[in-house]
Coordinates of C-alpha atoms in Angstrom, one line a residue:
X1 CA 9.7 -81.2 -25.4
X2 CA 10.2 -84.0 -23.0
X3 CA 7.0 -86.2 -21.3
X4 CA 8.5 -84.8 -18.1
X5 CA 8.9 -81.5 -19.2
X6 CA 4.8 -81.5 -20.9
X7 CA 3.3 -83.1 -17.4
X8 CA 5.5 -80.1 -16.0
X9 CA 3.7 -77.6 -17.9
X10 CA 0.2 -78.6 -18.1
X11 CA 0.5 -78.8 -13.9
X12 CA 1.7 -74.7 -14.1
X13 CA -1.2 -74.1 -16.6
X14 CA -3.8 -75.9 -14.3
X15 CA -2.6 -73.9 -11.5
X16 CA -3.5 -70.7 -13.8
X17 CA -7.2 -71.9 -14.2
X18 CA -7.8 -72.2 -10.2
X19 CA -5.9 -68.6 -9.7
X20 CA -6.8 -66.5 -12.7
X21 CA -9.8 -68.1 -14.4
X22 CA -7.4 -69.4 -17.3
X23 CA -7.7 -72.4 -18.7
X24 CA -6.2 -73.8 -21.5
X25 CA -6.6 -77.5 -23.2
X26 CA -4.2 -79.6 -25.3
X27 CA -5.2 -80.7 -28.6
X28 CA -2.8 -80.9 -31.9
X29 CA -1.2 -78.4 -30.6
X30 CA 0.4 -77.0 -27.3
X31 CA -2.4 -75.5 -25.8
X32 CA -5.4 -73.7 -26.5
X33 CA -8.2 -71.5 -24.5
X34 CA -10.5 -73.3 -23.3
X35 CA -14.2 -73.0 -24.4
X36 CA -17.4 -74.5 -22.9
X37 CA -18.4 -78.1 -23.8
X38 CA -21.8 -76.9 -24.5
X39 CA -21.5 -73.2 -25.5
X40 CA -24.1 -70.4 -25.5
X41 CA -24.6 -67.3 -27.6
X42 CA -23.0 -64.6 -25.3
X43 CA -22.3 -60.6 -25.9
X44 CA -20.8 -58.7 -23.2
X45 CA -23.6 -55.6 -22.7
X46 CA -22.7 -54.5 -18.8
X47 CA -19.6 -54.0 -16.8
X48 CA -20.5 -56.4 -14.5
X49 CA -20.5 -59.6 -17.5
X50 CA -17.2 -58.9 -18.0
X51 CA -14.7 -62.1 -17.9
X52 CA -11.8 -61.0 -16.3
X53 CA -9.9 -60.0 -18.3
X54 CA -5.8 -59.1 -18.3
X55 CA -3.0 -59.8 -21.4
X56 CA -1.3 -63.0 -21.3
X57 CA 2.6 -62.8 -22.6
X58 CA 3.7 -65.8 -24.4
X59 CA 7.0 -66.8 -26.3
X60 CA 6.1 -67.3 -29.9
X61 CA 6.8 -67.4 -33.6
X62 CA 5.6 -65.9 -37.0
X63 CA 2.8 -67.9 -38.4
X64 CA 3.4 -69.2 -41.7
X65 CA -0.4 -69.1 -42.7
X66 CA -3.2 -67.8 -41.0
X67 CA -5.2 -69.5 -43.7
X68 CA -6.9 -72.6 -42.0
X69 CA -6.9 -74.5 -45.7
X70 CA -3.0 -74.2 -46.0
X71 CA -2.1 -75.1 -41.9
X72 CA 0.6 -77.8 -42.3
X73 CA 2.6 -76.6 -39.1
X74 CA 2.2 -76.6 -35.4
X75 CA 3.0 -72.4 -34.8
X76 CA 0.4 -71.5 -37.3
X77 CA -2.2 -74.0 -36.1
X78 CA -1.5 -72.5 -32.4
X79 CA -3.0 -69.3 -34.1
X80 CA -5.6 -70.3 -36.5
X81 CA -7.2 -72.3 -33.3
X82 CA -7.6 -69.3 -31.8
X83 CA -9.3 -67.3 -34.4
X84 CA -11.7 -69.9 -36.4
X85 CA -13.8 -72.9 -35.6
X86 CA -15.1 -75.8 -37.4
X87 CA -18.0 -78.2 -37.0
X88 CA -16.6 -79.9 -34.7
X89 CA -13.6 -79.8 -32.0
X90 CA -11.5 -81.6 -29.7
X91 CA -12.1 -81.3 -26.0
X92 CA -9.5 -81.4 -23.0
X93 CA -9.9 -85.2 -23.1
X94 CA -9.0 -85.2 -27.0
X95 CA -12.6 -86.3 -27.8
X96 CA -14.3 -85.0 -30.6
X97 CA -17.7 -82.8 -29.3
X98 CA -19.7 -80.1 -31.1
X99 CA -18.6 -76.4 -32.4
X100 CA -20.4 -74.7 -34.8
X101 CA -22.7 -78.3 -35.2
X102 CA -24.4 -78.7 -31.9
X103 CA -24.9 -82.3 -33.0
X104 CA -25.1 -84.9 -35.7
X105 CA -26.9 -87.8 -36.9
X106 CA -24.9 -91.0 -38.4
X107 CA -26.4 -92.6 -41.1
X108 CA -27.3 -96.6 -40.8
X109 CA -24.4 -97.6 -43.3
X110 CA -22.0 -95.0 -41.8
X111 CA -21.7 -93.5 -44.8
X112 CA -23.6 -90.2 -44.5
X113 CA -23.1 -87.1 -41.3
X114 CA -25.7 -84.8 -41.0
X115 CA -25.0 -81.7 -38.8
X116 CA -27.3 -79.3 -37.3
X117 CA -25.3 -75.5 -36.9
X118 CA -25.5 -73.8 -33.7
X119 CA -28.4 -71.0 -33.7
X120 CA -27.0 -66.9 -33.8
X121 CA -23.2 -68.8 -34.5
X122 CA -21.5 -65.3 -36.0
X123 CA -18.4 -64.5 -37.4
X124 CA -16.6 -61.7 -35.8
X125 CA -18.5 -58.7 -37.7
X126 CA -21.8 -60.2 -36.7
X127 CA -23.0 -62.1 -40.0
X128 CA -24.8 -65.1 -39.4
X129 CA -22.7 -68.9 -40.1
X130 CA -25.2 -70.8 -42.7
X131 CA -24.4 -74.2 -44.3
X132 CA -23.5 -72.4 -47.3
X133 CA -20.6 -71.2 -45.4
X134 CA -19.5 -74.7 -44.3
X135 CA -19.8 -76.0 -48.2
X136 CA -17.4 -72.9 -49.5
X137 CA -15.0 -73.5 -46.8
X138 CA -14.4 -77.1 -47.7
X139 CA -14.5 -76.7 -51.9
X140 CA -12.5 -73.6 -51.1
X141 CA -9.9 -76.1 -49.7
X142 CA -10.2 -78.3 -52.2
X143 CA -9.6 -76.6 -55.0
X144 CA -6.4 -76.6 -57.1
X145 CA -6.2 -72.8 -57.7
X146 CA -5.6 -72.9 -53.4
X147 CA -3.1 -75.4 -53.4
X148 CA -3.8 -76.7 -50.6
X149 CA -1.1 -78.9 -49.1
X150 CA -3.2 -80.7 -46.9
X151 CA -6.6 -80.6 -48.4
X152 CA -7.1 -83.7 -49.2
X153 CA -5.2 -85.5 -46.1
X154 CA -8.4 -84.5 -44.1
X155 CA -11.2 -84.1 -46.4
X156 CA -10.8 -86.6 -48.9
X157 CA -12.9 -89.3 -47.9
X158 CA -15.7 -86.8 -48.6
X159 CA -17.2 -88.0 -52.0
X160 CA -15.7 -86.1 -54.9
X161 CA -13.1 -84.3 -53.1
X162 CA -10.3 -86.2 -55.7
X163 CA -12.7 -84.7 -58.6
X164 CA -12.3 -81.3 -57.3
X165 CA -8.6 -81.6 -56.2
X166 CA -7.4 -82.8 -59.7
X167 CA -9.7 -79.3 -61.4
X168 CA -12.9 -82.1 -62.8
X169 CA -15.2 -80.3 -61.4
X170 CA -15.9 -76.9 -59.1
X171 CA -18.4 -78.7 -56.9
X172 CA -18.2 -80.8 -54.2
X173 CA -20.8 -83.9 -54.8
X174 CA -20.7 -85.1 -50.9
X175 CA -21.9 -81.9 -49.4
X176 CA -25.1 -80.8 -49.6
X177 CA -27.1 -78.1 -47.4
X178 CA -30.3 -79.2 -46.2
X179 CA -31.1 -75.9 -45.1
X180 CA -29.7 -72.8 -43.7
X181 CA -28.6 -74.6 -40.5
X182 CA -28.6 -78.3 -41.4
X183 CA -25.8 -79.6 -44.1
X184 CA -24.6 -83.2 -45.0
X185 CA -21.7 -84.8 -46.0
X186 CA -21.0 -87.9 -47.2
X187 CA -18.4 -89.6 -47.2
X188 CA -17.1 -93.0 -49.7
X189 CA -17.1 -95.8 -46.9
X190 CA -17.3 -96.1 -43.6
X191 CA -14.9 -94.7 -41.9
X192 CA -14.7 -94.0 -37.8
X193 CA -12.2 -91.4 -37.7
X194 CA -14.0 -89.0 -40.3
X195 CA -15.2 -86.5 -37.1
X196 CA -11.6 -86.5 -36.1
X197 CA -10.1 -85.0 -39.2
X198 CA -13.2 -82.2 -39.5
X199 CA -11.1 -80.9 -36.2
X200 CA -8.4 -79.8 -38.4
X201 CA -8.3 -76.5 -39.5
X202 CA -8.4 -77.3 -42.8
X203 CA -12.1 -78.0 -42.2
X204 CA -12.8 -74.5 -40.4
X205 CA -15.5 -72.3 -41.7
X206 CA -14.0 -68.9 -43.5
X207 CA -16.0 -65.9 -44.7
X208 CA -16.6 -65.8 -48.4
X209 CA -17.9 -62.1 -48.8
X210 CA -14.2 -60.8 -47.2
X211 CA -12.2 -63.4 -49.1
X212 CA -14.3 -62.6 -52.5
X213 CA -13.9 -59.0 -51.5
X214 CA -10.1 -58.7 -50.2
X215 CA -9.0 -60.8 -52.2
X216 CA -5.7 -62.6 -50.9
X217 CA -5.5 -59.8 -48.8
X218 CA -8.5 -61.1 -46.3
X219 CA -6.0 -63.3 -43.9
X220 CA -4.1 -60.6 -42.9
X221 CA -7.1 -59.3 -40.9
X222 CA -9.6 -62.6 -41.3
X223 CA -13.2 -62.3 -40.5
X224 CA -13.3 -65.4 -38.1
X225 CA -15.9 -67.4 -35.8
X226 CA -12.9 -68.3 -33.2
X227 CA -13.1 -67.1 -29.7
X228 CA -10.3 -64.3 -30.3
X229 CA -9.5 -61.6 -33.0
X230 CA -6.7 -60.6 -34.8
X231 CA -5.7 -57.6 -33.0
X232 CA -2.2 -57.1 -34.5
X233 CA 0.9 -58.8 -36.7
X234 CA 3.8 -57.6 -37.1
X235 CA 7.6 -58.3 -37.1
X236 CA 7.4 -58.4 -33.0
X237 CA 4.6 -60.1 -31.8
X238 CA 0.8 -61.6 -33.0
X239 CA -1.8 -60.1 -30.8
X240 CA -5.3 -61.7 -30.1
X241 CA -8.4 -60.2 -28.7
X242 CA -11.7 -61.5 -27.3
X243 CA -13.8 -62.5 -29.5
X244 CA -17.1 -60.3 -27.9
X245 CA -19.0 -62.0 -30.4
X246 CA -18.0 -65.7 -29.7
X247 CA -20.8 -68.3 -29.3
X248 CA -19.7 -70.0 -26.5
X249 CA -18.3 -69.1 -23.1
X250 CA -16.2 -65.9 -23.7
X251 CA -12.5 -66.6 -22.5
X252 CA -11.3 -65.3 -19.7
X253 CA -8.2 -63.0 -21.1
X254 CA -8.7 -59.4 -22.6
X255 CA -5.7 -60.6 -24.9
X256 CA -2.7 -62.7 -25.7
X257 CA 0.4 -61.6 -26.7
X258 CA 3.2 -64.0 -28.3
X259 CA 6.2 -62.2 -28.7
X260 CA 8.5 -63.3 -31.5
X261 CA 12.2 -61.6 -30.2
X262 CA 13.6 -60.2 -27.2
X263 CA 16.3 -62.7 -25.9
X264 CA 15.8 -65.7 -24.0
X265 CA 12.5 -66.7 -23.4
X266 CA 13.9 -67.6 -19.7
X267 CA 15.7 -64.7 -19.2
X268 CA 12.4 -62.6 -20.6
X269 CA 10.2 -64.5 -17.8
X270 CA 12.9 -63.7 -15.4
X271 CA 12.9 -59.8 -16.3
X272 CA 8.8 -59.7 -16.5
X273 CA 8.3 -59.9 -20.2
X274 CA 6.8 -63.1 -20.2
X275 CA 4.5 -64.8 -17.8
X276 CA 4.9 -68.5 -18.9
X277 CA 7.6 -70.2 -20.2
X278 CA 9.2 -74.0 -20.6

């Protein structure tokens, strides 16, 4: 896509946000929903709560992974966005600001992160996030049975993540959990752009009781922390649904739609079948 052709786009998008409450935020990938910068636990209980609400159609295309340790490509990492969260995020601005971490602490020598998890943080079915969470998401990566492509592109700086890659060991020596909300890792030296790799999906937080208990079976209906579900995949189209559970500010769509076929994606906005397009 073209500068032109991007500026183009993000203008039509922010026209969205003042007309129907959408708003949507670049990051390493085209766009995303936007969430609140500092998010609150929210559960819609009345009618009158409600965001609202509507489907939007989009053009899109089959997701090679919905696994956020094996994301190695933009269409998949359009998806997995949407449907898991990490410590920490990108905003609109591309800056790095708190998810699941409301905040952090930097050690003296640079060396060391701690970061303190957001209070009644869920995943989808309602079980609490815990540090624990955060450390099996990250060995979980790193381990060689995975297979990670990517693993240790993002979290490698993180002390013994080479040990674990190469199968040395089944622990990760540079996380530790403090507590139930409070976890550190370290990393090997110094390093400014740590934060912005944790926004990778590879360093999203997954649910170990559905993976242990599904098997590899878990991603095709994943147990996330993201502000939309996995409402349906098939041959046609990826559906998402709010997230009801979501920490932060619930989205303003009932649902995206990409759909995979159906012709030209400017010929389907022409006919009403989409409602955004290039």
């Amino acid at each position: 896509m073209s500068k032109k052709t991007w500026v183009i786009l993000i203008f039509i998008l922010l026209g969205l946000c003042g007309l129907g409450g959408l708003c949507l935020t670049t990051g390493y990938i085209g766009y995303k929903i936007l969430t609140s910068p500092k998010p609150e636990p929210q559960i819609i209980t009345h009618p009158s709560e409600r965001a609202r609400g509507g489907t939007l159609r989009l053009s899109g295309s089959p997701p090679a992974t919905l696994d956020p340790a094996m994301v190695q490509d933009s269409t998949s990492a359009e998806y997995v966005f949407h449907l898991f969260s990490g410590l920490v995020r990108l905003n609109e601005e591309l800056q790095v600001v708190p998810d699941l971490a409301t905040q952090w602490e930097i050690s003296p020598d640079g060396r060391t992160f701690t970061f303190y998890l957001r209070p009644g943080a869920t995943f989808q079915n309602g079980r609490a996030i815990t540090s624990r969470d955060v450390i099996y998401s990250l060995e979980r990566a790193l381990q060689p049975s995975l297979g990670s492509p990517v693993a240790l592109s993002y979290l490698g700086d993180i002390v013994g993540a080479e040990a674990l890659a190469r199968g040395e060991t089944d622990h990760l020596a540079g996380v530790k959990a403090l507590d139930d909300h409070t976890i550190q890792i370290t990393i090997d030296e110094a390093k400014a752009y740590f934060l912005a790799k944790l926004t990778y999906p590879t360093a999203f937080v997954v649910d170990r009781e559905q993976i242990e208990r599904k098997g590899e079976a878990w991603v095709r209906n994943p147990n996330g922390s993201g502000p939309f579900v996995l409402e349906e995949l098939t041959k046609e189209h990826i559906v998402l649904r709010r997230n009801k559970r979501y920490y932060g500010k619930l989205p303003a769509l009932d649902r995206v739609e990409y759909i995979f076929s159906g012709g030209v994606p400017i010929t389907m906005y022409e006919n009403n079948q989409l409602d955004i397009v290039e």
